[in-house]
Coordinates of C-alpha atoms in Angstrom, one line a residue:
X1 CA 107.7 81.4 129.2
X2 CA 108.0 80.9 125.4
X3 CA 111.1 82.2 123.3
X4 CA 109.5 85.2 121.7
X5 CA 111.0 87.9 119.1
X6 CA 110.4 90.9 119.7
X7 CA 112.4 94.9 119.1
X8 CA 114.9 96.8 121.1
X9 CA 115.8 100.7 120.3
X10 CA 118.1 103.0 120.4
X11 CA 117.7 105.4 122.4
X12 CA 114.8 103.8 124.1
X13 CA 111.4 104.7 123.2
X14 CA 109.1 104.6 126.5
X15 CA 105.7 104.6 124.4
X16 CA 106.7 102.5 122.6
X17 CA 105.0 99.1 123.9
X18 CA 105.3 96.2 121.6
X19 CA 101.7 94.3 121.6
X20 CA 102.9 90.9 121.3
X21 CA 104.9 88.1 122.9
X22 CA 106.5 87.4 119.7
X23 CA 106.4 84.0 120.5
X24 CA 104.6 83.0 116.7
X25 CA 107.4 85.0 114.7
X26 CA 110.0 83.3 117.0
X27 CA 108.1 79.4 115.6
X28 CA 108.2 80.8 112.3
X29 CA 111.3 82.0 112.3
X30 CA 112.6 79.7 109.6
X31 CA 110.0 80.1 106.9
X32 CA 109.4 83.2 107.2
X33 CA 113.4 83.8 106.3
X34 CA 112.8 81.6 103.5
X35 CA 109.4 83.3 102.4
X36 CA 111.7 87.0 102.8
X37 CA 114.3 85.4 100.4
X38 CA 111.9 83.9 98.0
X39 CA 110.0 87.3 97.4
X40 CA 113.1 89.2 97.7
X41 CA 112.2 90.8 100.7
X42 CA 114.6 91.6 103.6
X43 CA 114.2 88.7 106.1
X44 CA 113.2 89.2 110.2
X45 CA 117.2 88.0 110.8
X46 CA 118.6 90.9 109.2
X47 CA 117.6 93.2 111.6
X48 CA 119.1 91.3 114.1
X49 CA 122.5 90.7 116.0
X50 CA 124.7 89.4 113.1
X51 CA 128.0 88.4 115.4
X52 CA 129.5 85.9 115.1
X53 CA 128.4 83.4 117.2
X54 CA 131.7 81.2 118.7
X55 CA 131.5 77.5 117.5
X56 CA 132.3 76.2 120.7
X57 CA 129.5 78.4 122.6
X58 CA 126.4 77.0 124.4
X59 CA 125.4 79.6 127.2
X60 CA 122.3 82.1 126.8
X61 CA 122.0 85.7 125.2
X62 CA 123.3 87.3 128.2
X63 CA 126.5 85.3 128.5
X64 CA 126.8 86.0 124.8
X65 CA 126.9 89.9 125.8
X66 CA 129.8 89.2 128.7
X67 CA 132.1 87.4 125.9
X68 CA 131.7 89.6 122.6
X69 CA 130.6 92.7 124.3
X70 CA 126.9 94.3 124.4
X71 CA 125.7 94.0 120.6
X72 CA 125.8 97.9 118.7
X73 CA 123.9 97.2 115.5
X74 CA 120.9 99.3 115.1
X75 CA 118.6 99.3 112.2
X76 CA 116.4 102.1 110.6
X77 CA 113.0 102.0 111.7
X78 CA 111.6 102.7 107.7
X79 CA 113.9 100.0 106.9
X80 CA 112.2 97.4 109.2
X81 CA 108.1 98.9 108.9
X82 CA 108.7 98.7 104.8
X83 CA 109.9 94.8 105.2
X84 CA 107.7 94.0 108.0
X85 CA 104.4 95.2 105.6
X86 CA 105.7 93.5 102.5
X87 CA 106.0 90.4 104.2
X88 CA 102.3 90.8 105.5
X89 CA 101.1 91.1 101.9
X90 CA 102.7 88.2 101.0
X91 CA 101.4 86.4 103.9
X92 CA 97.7 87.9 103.8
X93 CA 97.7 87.7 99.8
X94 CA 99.4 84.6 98.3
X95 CA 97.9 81.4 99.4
X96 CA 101.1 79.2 98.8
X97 CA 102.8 81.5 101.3
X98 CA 100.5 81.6 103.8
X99 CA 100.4 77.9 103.4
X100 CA 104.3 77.7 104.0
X101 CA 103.5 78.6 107.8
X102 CA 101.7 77.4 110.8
X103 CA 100.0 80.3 112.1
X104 CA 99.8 82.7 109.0
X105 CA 96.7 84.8 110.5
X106 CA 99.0 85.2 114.1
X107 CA 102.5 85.7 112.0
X108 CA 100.4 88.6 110.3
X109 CA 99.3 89.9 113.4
X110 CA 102.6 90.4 115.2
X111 CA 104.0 91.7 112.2
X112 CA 101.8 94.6 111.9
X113 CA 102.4 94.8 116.1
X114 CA 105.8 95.3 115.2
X115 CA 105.2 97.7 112.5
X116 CA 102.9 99.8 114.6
X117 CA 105.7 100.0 117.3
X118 CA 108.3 100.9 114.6
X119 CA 106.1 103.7 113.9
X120 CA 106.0 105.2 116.7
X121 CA 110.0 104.7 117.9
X122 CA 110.5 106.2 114.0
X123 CA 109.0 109.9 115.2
X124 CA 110.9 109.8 117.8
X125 CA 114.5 109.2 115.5
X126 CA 115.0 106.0 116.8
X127 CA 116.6 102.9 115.7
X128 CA 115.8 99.0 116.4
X129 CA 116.9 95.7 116.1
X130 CA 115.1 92.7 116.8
X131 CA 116.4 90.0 119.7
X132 CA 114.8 86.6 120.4
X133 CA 114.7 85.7 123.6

């Protein structure tokens, strides 16, 4: 099994099946940060778990959890679909960017997964965050 982002909400949206492993926005992780920065767009990581990570740490997500306590940031759904969509464009209409990743067509592809799922946990006054794992 492949490391793979993908979203978590809060309260938890049943319907709400994300259609992807994740596991090409997890590869791209990096430039696709950089390409959010560069077009001044917020970037995958900020809707993530922002703790602060110990220096000395080296066990898994879960372990994480046991030593800082379960992570309580939650993002707005609008928030996340209006990033998620801007970075498509950027992706889909700017060669250079596109260029800047490995996978642009499959990056695309779970983004829009993501924004379809945001979508959906959004009606239902949901929040998310994303989590690699």
């Amino acid at each position: 099994m492949s490391l793979g982002i993908y979203p978590v909400f809060h309260p938890p949206v049943s319907d709400a099946s994300f259609d992807s492993h994740g596991e090409d926005l997890a590869l791209e992780f990096v430039a696709l940060d950089e390409l959010a920065d560069e077009y001044e767009i917020p970037a995958l990581s900020s809707f993530g778990d922002s703790r602060e990570i110990p220096e000395d740490f080296e066990g898994g997500p879960d372990e994480l959890d046991e030593l800082l306590g379960p992570c309580e940031e939650w993002y707005d759904c609008s928030q996340g679909i209006a990033a998620f969509e801007s970075l498509v464009r950027v992706i889909l209409q700017n060669p250079d960017a596109a260029e800047a990743l490995e996978t642009p067509e499959a990056v695309a592809d779970d983004l829009m997964a993501l924004v379809e799922v945001l979508k959906i946990a959004k009606a239902q006054g949901a929040q998310f965050r994303l989590e690699m794992r």
